[in-house]
Short mmCIF file of C-alpha atoms in Angstrom, two decimals:
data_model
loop_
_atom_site.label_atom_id
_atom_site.label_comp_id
_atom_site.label_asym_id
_atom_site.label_seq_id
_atom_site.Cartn_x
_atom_site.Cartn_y
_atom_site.Cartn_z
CA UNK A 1 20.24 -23.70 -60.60
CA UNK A 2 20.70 -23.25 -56.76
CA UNK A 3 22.14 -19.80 -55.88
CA UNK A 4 26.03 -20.08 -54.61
CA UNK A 5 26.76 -19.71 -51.41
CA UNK A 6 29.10 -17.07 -51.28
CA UNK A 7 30.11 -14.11 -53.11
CA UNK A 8 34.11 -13.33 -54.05
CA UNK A 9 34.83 -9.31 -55.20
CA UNK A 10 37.81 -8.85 -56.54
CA UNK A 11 39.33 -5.12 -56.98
CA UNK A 12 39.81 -2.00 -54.71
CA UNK A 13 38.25 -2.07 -51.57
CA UNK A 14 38.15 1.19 -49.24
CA UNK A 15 36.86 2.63 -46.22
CA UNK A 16 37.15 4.41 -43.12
CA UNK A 17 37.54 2.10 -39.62
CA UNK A 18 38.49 5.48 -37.86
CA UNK A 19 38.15 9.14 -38.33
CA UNK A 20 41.62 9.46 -39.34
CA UNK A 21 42.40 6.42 -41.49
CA UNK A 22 41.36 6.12 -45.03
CA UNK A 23 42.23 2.03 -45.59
CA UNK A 24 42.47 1.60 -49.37
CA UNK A 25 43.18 -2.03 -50.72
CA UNK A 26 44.25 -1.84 -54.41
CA UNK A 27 44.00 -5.08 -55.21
CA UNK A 28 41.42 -6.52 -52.53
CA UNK A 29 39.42 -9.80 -52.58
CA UNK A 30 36.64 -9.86 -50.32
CA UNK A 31 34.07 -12.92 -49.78
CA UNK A 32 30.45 -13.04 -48.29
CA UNK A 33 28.32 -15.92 -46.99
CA UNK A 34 24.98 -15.16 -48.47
CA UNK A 35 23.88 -16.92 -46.03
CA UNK A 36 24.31 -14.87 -43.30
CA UNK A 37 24.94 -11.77 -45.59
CA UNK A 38 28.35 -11.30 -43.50
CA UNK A 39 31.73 -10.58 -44.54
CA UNK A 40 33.91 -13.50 -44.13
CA UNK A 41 37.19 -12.69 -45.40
CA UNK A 42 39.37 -9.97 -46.56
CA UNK A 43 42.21 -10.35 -48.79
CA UNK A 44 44.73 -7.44 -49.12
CA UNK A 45 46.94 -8.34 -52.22
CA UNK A 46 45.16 -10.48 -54.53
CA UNK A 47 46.41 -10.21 -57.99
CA UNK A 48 44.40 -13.35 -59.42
CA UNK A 49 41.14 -12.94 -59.77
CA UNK A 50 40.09 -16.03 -61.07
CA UNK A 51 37.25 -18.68 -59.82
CA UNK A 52 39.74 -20.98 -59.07
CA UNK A 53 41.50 -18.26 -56.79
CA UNK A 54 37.88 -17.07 -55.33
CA UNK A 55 37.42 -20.82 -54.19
CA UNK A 56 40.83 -20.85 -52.51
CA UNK A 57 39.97 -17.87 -50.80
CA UNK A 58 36.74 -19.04 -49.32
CA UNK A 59 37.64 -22.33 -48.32
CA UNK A 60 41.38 -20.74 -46.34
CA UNK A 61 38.23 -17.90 -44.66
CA UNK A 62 35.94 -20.85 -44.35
CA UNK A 63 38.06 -23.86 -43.41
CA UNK A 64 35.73 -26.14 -45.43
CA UNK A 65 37.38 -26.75 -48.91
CA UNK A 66 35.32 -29.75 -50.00
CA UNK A 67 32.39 -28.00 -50.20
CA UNK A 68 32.94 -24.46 -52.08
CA UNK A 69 33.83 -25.69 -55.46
CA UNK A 70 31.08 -24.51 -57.39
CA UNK A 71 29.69 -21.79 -54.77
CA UNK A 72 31.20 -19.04 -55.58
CA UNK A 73 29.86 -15.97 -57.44
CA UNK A 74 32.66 -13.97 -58.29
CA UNK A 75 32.75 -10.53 -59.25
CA UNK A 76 35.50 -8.84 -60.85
CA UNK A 77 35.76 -4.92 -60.18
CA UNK A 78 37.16 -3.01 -63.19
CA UNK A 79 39.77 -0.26 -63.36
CA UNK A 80 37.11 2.55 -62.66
CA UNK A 81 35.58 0.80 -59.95
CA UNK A 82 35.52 0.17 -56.11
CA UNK A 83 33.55 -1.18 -53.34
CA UNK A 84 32.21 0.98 -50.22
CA UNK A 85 30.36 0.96 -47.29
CA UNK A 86 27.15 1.80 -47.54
CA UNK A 87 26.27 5.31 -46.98
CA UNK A 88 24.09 5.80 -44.04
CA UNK A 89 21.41 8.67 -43.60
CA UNK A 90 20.39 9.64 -40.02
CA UNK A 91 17.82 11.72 -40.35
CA UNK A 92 15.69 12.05 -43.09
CA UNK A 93 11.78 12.51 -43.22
CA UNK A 94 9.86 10.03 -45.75
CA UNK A 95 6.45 12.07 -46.40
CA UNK A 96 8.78 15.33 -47.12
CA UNK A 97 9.51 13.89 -50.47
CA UNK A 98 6.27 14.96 -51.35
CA UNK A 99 7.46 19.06 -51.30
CA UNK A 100 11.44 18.60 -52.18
CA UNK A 101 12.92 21.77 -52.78
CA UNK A 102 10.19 23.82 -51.71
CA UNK A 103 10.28 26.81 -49.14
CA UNK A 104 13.79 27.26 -48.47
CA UNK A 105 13.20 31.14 -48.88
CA UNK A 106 11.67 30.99 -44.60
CA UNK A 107 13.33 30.07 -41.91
CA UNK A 108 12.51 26.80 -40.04
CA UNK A 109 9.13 27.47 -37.92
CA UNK A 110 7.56 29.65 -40.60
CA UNK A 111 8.41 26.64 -43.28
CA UNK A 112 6.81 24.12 -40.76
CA UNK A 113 3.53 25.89 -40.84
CA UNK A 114 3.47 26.73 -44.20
CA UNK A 115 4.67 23.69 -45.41
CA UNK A 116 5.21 20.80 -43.36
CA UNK A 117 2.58 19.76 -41.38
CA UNK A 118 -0.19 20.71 -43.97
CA UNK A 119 1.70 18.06 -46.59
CA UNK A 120 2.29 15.98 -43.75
CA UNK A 121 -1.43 15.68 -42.45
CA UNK A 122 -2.42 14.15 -46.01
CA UNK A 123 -0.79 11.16 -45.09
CA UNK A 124 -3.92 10.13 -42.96
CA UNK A 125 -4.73 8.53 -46.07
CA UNK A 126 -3.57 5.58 -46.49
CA UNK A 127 -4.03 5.01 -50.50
CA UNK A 128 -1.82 8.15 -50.84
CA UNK A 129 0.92 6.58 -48.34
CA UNK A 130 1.05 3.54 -50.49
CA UNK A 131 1.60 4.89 -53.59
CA UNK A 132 3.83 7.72 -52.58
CA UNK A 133 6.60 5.69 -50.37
CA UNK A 134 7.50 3.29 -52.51
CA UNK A 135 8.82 5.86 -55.13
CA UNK A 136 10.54 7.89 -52.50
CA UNK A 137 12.22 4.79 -50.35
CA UNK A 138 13.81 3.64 -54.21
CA UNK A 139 15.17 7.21 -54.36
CA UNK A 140 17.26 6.95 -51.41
CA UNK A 141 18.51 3.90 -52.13
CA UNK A 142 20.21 4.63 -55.60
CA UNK A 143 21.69 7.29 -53.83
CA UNK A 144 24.02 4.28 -51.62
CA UNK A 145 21.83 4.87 -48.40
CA UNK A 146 21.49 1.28 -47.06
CA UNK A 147 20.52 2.02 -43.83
CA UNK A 148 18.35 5.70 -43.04
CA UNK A 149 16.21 6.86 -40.26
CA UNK A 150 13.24 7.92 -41.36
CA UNK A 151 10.43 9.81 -39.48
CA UNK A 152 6.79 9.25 -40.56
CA UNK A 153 3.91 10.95 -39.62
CA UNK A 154 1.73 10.55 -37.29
CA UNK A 155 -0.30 8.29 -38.32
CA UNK A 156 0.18 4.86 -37.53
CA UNK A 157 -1.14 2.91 -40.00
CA UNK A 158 0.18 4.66 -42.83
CA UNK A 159 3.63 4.39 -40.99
CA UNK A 160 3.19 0.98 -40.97
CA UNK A 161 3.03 0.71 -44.63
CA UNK A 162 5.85 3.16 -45.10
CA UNK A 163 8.11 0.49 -42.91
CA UNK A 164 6.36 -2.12 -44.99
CA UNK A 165 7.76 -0.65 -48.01
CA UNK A 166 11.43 -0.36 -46.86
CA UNK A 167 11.84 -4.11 -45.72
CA UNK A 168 10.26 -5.28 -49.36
CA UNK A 169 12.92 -2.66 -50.45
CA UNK A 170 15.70 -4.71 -48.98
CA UNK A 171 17.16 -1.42 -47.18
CA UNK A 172 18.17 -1.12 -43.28
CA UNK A 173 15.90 1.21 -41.63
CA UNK A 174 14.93 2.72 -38.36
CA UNK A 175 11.22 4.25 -38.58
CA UNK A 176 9.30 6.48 -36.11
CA UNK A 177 5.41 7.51 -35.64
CA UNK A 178 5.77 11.12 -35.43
CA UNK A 179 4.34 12.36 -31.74
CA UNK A 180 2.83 16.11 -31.21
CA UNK A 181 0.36 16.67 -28.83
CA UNK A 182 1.01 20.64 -28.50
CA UNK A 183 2.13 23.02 -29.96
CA UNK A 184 0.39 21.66 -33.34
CA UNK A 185 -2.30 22.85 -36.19
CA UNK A 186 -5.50 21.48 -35.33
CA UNK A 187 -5.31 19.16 -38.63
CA UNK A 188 -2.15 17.54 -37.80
CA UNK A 189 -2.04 17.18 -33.99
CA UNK A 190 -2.73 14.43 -30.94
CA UNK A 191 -3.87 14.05 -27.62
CA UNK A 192 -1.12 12.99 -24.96
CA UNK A 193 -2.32 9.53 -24.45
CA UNK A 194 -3.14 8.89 -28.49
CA UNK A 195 0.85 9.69 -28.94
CA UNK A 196 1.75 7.76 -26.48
CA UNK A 197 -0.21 4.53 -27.11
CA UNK A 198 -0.22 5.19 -30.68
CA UNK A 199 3.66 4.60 -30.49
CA UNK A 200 3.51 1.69 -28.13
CA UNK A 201 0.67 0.23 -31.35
CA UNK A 202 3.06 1.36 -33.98
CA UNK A 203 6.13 -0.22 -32.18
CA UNK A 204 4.31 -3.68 -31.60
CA UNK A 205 3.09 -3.97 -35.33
CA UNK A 206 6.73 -2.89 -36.71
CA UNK A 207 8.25 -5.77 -34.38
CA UNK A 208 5.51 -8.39 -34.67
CA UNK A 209 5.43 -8.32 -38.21
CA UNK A 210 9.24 -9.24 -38.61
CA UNK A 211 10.29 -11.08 -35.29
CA UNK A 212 11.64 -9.73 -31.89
CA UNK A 213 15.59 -10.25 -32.34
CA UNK A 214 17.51 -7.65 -33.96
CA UNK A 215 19.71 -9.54 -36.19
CA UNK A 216 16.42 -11.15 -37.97
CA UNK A 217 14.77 -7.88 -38.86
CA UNK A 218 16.09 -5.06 -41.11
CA UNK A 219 13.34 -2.50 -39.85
CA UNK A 220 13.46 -1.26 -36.49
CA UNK A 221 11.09 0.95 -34.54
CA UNK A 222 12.13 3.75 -33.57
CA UNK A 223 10.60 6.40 -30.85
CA UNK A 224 10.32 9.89 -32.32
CA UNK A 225 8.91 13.22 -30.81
CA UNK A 226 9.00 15.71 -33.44
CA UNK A 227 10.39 18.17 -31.12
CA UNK A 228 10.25 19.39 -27.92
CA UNK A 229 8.18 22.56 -28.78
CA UNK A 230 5.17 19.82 -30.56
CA UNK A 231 5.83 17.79 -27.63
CA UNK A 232 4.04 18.03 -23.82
CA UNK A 233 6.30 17.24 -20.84
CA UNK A 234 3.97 14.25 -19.90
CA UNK A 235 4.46 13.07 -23.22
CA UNK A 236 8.00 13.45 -23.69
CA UNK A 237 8.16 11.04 -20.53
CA UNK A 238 5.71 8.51 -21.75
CA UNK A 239 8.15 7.94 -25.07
CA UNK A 240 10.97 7.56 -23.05
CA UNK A 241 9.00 4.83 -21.01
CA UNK A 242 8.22 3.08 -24.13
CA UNK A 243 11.77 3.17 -25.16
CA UNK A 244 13.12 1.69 -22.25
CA UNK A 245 10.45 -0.99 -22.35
CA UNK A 246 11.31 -2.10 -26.02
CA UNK A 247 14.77 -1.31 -25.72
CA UNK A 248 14.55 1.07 -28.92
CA UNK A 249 16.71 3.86 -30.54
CA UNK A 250 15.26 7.22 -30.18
CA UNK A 251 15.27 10.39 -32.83
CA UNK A 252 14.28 13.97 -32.39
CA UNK A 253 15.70 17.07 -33.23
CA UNK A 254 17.76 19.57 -31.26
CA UNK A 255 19.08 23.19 -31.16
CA UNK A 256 18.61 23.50 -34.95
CA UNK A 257 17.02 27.19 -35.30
CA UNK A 258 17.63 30.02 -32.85
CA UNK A 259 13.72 30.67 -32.70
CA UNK A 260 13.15 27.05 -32.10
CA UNK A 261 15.80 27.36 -29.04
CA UNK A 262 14.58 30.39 -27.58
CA UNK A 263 10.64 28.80 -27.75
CA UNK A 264 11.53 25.91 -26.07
CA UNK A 265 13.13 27.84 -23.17
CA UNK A 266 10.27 29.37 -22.86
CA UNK A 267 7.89 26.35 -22.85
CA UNK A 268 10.12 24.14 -20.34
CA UNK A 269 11.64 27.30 -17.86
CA UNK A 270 12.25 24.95 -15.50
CA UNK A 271 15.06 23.06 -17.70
CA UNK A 272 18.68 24.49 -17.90
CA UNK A 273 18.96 23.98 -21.28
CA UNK A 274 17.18 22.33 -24.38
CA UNK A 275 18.99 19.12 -24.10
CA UNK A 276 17.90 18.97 -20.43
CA UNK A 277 14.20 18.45 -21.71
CA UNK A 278 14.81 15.38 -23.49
CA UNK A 279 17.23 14.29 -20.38
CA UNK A 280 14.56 15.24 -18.10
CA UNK A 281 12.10 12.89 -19.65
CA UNK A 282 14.68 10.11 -20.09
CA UNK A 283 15.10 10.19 -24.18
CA UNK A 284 18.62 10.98 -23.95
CA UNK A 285 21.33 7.98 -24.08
CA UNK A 286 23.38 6.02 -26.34
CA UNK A 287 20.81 4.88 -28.83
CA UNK A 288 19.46 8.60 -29.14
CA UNK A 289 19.97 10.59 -32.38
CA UNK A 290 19.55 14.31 -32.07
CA UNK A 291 19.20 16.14 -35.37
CA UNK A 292 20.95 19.67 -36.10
CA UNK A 293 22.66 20.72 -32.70
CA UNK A 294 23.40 23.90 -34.67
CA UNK A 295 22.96 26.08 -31.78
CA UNK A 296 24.63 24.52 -28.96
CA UNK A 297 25.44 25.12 -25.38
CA UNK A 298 27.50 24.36 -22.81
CA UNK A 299 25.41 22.79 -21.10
CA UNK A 300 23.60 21.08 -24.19
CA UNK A 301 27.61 19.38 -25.10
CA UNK A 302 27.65 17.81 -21.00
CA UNK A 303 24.54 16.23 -21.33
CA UNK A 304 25.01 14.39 -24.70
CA UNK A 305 28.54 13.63 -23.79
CA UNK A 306 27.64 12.23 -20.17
CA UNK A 307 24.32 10.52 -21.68
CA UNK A 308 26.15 9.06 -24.90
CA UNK A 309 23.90 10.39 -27.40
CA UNK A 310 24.61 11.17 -30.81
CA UNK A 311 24.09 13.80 -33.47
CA UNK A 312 23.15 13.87 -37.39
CA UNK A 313 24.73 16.60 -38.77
CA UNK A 314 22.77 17.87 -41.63
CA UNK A 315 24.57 20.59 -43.35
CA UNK A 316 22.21 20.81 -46.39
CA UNK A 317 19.14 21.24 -44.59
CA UNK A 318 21.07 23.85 -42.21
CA UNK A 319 22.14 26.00 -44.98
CA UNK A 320 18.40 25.55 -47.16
CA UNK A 321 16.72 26.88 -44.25
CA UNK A 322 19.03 29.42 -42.75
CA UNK A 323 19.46 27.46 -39.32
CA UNK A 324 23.24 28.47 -39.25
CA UNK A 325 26.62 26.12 -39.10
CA UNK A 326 26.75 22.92 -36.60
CA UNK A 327 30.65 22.68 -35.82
CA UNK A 328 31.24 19.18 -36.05
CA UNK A 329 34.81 19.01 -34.70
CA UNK A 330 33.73 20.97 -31.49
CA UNK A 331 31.21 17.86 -31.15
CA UNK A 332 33.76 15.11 -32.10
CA UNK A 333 36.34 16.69 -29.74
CA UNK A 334 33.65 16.64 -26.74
CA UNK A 335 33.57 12.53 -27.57
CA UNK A 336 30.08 12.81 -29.49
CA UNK A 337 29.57 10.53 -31.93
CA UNK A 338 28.72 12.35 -35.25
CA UNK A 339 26.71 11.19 -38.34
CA UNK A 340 25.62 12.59 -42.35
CA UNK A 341 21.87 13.17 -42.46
CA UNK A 342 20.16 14.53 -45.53
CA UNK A 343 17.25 16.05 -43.35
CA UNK A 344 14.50 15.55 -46.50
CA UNK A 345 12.79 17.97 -47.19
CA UNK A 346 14.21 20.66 -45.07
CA UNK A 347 17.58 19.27 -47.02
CA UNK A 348 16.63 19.63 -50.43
CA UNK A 349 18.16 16.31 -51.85
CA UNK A 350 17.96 12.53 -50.26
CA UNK A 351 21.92 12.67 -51.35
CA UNK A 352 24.26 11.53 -49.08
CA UNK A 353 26.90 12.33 -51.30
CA UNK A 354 25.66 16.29 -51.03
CA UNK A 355 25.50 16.08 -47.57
CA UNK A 356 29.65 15.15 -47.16
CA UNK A 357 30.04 17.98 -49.64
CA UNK A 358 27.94 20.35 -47.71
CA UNK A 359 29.39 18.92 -44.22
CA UNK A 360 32.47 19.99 -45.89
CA UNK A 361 31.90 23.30 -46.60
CA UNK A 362 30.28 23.83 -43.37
CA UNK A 363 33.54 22.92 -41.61
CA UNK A 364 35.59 25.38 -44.18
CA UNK A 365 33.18 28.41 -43.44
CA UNK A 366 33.49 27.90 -39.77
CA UNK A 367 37.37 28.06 -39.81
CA UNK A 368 36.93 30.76 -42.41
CA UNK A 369 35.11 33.37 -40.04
CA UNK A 370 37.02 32.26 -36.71
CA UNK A 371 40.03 33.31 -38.70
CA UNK A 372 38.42 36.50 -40.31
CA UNK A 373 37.15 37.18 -36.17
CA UNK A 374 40.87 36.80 -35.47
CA UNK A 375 40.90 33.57 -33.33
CA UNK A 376 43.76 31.19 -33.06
CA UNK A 377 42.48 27.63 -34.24
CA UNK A 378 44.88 24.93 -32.86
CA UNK A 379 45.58 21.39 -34.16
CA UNK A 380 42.74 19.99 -35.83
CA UNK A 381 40.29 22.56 -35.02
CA UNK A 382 42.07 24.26 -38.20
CA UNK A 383 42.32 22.04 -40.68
CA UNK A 384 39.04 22.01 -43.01
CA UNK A 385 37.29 18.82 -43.14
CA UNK A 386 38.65 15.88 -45.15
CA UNK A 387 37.55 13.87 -47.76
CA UNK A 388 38.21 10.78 -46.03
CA UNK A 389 36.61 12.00 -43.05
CA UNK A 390 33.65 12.86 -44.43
CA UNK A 391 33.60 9.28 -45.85
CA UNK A 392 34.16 8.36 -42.47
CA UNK A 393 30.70 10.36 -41.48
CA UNK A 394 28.65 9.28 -44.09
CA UNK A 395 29.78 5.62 -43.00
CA UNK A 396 31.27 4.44 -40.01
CA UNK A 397 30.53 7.46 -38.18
CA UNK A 398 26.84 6.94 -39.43
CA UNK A 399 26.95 3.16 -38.06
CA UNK A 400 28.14 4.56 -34.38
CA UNK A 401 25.14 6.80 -34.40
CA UNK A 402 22.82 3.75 -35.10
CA UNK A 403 24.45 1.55 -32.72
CA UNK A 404 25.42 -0.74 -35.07
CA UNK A 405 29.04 0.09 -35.06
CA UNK A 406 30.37 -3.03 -34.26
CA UNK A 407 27.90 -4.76 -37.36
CA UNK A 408 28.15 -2.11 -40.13
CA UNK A 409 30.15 1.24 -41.78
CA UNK A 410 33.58 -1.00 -42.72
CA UNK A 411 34.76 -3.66 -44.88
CA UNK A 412 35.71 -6.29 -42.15
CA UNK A 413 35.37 -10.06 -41.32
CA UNK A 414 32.10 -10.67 -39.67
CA UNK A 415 30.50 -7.09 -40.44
CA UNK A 416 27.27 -7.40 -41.97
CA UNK A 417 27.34 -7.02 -46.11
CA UNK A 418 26.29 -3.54 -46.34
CA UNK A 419 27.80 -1.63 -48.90
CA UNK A 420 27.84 0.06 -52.62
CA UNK A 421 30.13 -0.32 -56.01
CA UNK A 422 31.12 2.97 -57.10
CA UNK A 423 31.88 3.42 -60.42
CA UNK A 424 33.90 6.45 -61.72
CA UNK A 425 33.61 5.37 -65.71
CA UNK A 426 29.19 5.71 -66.24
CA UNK A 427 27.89 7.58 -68.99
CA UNK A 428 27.52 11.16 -68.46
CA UNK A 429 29.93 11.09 -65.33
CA UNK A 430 30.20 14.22 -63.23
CA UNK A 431 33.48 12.82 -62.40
CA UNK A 432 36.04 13.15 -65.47
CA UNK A 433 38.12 10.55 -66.61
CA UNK A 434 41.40 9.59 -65.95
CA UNK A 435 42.69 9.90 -69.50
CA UNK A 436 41.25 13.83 -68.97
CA UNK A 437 43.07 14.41 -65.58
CA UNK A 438 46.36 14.68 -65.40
CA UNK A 439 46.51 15.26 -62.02
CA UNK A 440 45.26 11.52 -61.20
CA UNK A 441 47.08 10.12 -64.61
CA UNK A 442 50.54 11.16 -63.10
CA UNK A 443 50.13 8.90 -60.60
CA UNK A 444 49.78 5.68 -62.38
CA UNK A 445 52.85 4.24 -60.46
CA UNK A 446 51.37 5.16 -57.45
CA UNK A 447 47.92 3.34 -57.28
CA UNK A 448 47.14 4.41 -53.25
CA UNK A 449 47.64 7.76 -54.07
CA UNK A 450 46.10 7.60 -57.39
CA UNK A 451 43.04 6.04 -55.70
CA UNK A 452 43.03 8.91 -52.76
CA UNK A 453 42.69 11.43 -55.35
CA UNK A 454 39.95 9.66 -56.64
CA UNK A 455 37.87 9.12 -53.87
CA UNK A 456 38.20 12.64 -53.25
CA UNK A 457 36.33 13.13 -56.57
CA UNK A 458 34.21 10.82 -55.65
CA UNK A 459 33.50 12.97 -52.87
CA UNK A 460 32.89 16.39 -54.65
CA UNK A 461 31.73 15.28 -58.14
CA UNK A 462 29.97 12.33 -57.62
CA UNK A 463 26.08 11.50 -57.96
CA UNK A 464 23.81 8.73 -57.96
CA UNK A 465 25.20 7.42 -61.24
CA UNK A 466 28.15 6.82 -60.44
CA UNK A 467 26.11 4.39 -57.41
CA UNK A 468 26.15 1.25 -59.81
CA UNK A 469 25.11 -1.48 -57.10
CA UNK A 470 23.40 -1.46 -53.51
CA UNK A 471 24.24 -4.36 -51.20
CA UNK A 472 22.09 -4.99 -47.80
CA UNK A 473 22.92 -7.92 -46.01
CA UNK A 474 24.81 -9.34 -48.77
CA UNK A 475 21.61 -9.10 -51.04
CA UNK A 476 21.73 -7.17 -54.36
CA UNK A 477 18.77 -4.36 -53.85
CA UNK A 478 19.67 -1.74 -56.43
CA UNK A 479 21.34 -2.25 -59.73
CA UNK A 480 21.76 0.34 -62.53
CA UNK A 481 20.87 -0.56 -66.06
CA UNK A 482 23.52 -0.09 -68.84
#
C-alpha cells in the first residue's frame, strides 16, 4: 500500500507566533503534504473530524479535489491531547552525556578541567563515538527537541559520525567541531592551523554528504570555538573566514562565569569588552548563537544588538554550576533575539521542558532581589515570566535564534512540519487529571481558558512522557509505546 500523501490532525492546536500571544485552536484541523513535510492548511473550527471532512479540507488547502480521495492519513487528537511546535534546544553539548549530573558542586573553569575536557578527549576514538551518540541523540528527541545545536569535540571524524547519527535520527540539527588551540590540556588541544582546517574538513564532509542547499539537508555545519579563553586571536579570525565562506551559523559561549569574564579580559586587553573579541574576529552577526550572557555589559548588549546575534539562555546549566542569573527581558528589551538551551552536561538534563521551568524561575528570582534591593521595576520588567512565553522561548523564539524563523517554531501554512503531540492523560503522569483538578474542571464551559491552564501544567509538571509523538519534516521520528 502506497503511503498517503498528506496528513489531516484533528484537535487542539497551540502555539506562540509572538512573545505575547498564546494562539490556542480548540477544535483545529491541520493538514501536511508529506511530500514536502510542510504545513498546508490550518483550520480553526472544525467540529467533524471525519475522513470525508479531512479530504474536504485538503483539496479547499490544495485546490486539487480529484486527486486526495484516498490520501489522507488522518489523525484524531483526543480530549487530553494537543499538538505543538517542536521544542528547540540551542545549545547543548553531545559527548557531555557521557558525565550527566556530575560536578555541579565547582564552578565553571574548575568543572572544565576536572571534568570536561578529560571525558571529552576520549572521543578521539571513534568506536566509542559510535556507540555512545546514538543513545544520547534518541534522548533528546523524546524529550520534543526537533531541532538542537550540538557541539562535538574536536575531533573531526568522530563529529562526523555524531552528525551521521542525527540525520538517520530524523532530527534538525546544527553541529560544530569544537576549536581550542590555547588555553587547553595537552590531551585535548590543537594547533591554530589544525582548528582551522580541521573545521573547513569537517564543514565540507557535513555538506557533501547531504547536498549544498539548505532546504534538502536536515544537518547543518556549524562553526564553533569553544570559547574565547581556548581560542587564539588568529584563530578566532580564521573561523569567522570559514563562516563567511560557507555562509554558516556560528555558536560559542559568552559572559557565562565571572572568572571566565575577567580571564578573557585579560587574554584580549586590547578588546573593550568580551563580545568585542568575537566582533573583532568577525563571528558576531545574525546567524551567531552566544551561550549564557549571564554576565553582561553595556557594551557586550550594543554589539549583539547592532550585529544581530542571538543568545541561548540556559537557566539550568546557570544555576548547576553557580554562573549566576541571565536576565532575559533586559536582552529581549535591547531587541535580542532569545532562545531555551539545555547546556548538557553543564545543565544536568537534555529537558527542554526543565529549561522553561528553570528560565522561569530565573526571571522570578531576578524581580525577587531587585525588589528586596528596593528598585522600581516598570511595565514588563516586573511581571515574572509567563507560561506562554516561555513556550514562546522554547519554540519560536528558539527558531529566530536558528534563523529559521520564517520555516519553523509555529503552526502555520507553509512552515515546515516540525512539531510534538502532547499528551496530558499517559500512565504515571506528573500532570494530574482533570477529573482530580478542580481548578481546570470548573472551566469545562470555557475550553480556551480550560486549555491555558493546561498548558501551564504542561509547562511546570510535564516530562518526556507526556511527549507521545516527534514530527520532523512531517516524518514520524519518535513514538511512545503504550
Amino acid at each position: 500500500m502506497s503511503s498517503p500523501k498528506y496528513s489531516v490532525f484533528f484537535g487542539c492546536l497551540v502555539d506562540t507566533p509572538s512573545l505575547n500571544e498564546l494562539r490556542i485552536r480548540t477544535n483545529g484541523a491541520l493538514g501536511v503534504d508529506q511530500t514536502t513535510g510542510r504545513i498546508i492548511g490550518i483550520g480553526d473550527d472544525v467540529t467533524d473530524s471525519s475522513t470525508g471532512s479531512a479530504e474536504a479540507l485538503v483539496a479547499s488547502w490544495t485546490g486539487s479535489q480529484a486527486s486526495v480521495k484516498g490520501d489522507v492519513q488522518v489523525t484524531v487528537l483526543s480530549s487530553d491531547q494537543f499538538l505543538l511546535p517542536g521544542l528547540i534546544d540551542t545549545h547543548t553539548h553531545a559527548p557531555q552525556f557521557a558525565f550527566l549530573g556530575i560536578g555541579h558542586d565547582l564552578p565553571l573553569m574548575d568543572w572544565l578541567e576536572k571534568y570536561t575536557f578529560k571525558h571529552e578527549s576520549s572521543f578521539k576514538d571513534i568506536e566509542l563515538a559510535r556507540n555512545f551518540y546514538s543513545g544520547a541523540i534518541n534522548r533528546v528527541i523524546s524529550n520534543g527537541v526537533t531541532f538542537a545545536a550540538y557541539y562535538g569535540t574536536i575531533h573531526v571524524e568522530s563529529n562526523r559520525i555524531l552528525a551521521d547519527t542525527i540525520r538517520k535520527a530524523g532530527q534538525r540539527a546544527f553541529v560544530g567541531k569544537v576549536c581550542m588551540d590555547v588555553n587547553s590540556p595537552s590531551y585535548y588541544s590543537e594547533s591554530t592551523a589544525e582548528s582551522i582546517a580541521g573545521t573547513e574538513q569537517f564543514v565540507k564532509a557535513v555538506l557533501g554528504d547531504q547536498g549544498n542547499e539548505s532546504g534538502a539537508r536536515l544537518v547543518t555545519p556549524i562553526v564553533t570555538p569553544r570559547f574565547a579563553p581556548t581560542c587564539s586571536m588568529e584563530s578566532l579570525r580564521g573561523l569567522g573566514d570559514v563562516a563567511r565562506r560557507y555562509q554558516l551559523p556560528v555558536q560559542s559561549h559568552l559572559c557565562e562565569n565571572p572568572s571566565e569574564v575577567a580571564f578573557v579580559k585579560q587574554l584580549f586587553p586590547d578588546c573593550t569588552s568580551y563580545a568585542d573579541v568575537y566582533h573583532r574576529a568577525g563571528l558576531l552577526g545574525k546567524r551567531s548563537i552566544m551561550a549564557h550572557c549571564v554576565h553582561m555589559g553595556a557594551e557586550d548588549i550594543r554589539l549583539l544588538r547592532e550585529s544581530g546575534a542571538c543568545v541561548s539562555h540556559c537557566p539550568t546549566s546557570n544555576f548547576a554550576l553557580g554562573s549566576g542569573i541571565a536576565d532575559v527581558r533586559r536582552l529581549m528589551n535591547n531587541g535580542i533575539p532569545v532562545g531555551l538551551g539545555t547546556d548538557v552536561g553543564g545543565g544536568y538534563t537534555p529537558s527542554i521542558l526543565d529549561a522553561m521551568r528553570m528560565a522561569a524561575a530565573a526571571n522570578r528570582a531576578l524581580i525577587a532581589g531587585r525588589r528586596d534591593r528596593g528598585e522600581i521595576l516598570e511595565g514588563r520588567d516586573g511581571v515574572p515570566l509567563e507560561a506562554g512565553e516561555a513556550v514562546f522561548l522554547a519554540t519560536q523564539g528558539g527558531a529566530r535564534v536558528m534563523g529559521m524563523a520564517d520555516q519553523l517554531g509555529s503552526l502555520d501554512s507553509g512552515k515546515l512540519f516540525d512539531a510534538i503531540v502532547v499528551d496530558l492523560n499517559v500512565p504515571l503522569s506528573p500532570v494530574p487529571a482533570v477529573s482530580s483538578t478542580p481548578a481546570v474542571k470548573c472551566l469545562e464551559d470555557h475550553p480556551d481558558e480550560a486549555w491555558r491552564v493546561r498548558l501551564e501544567q504542561f509547562v511546570f509538571l510535564a516530562d518526556d512522557r507526556n511527549i507521545t509523538r516527534v514530527y520532523v519534516n512531517g516524518n514520524l521520528i519518535h513514538a511512545k509505546q503504550t
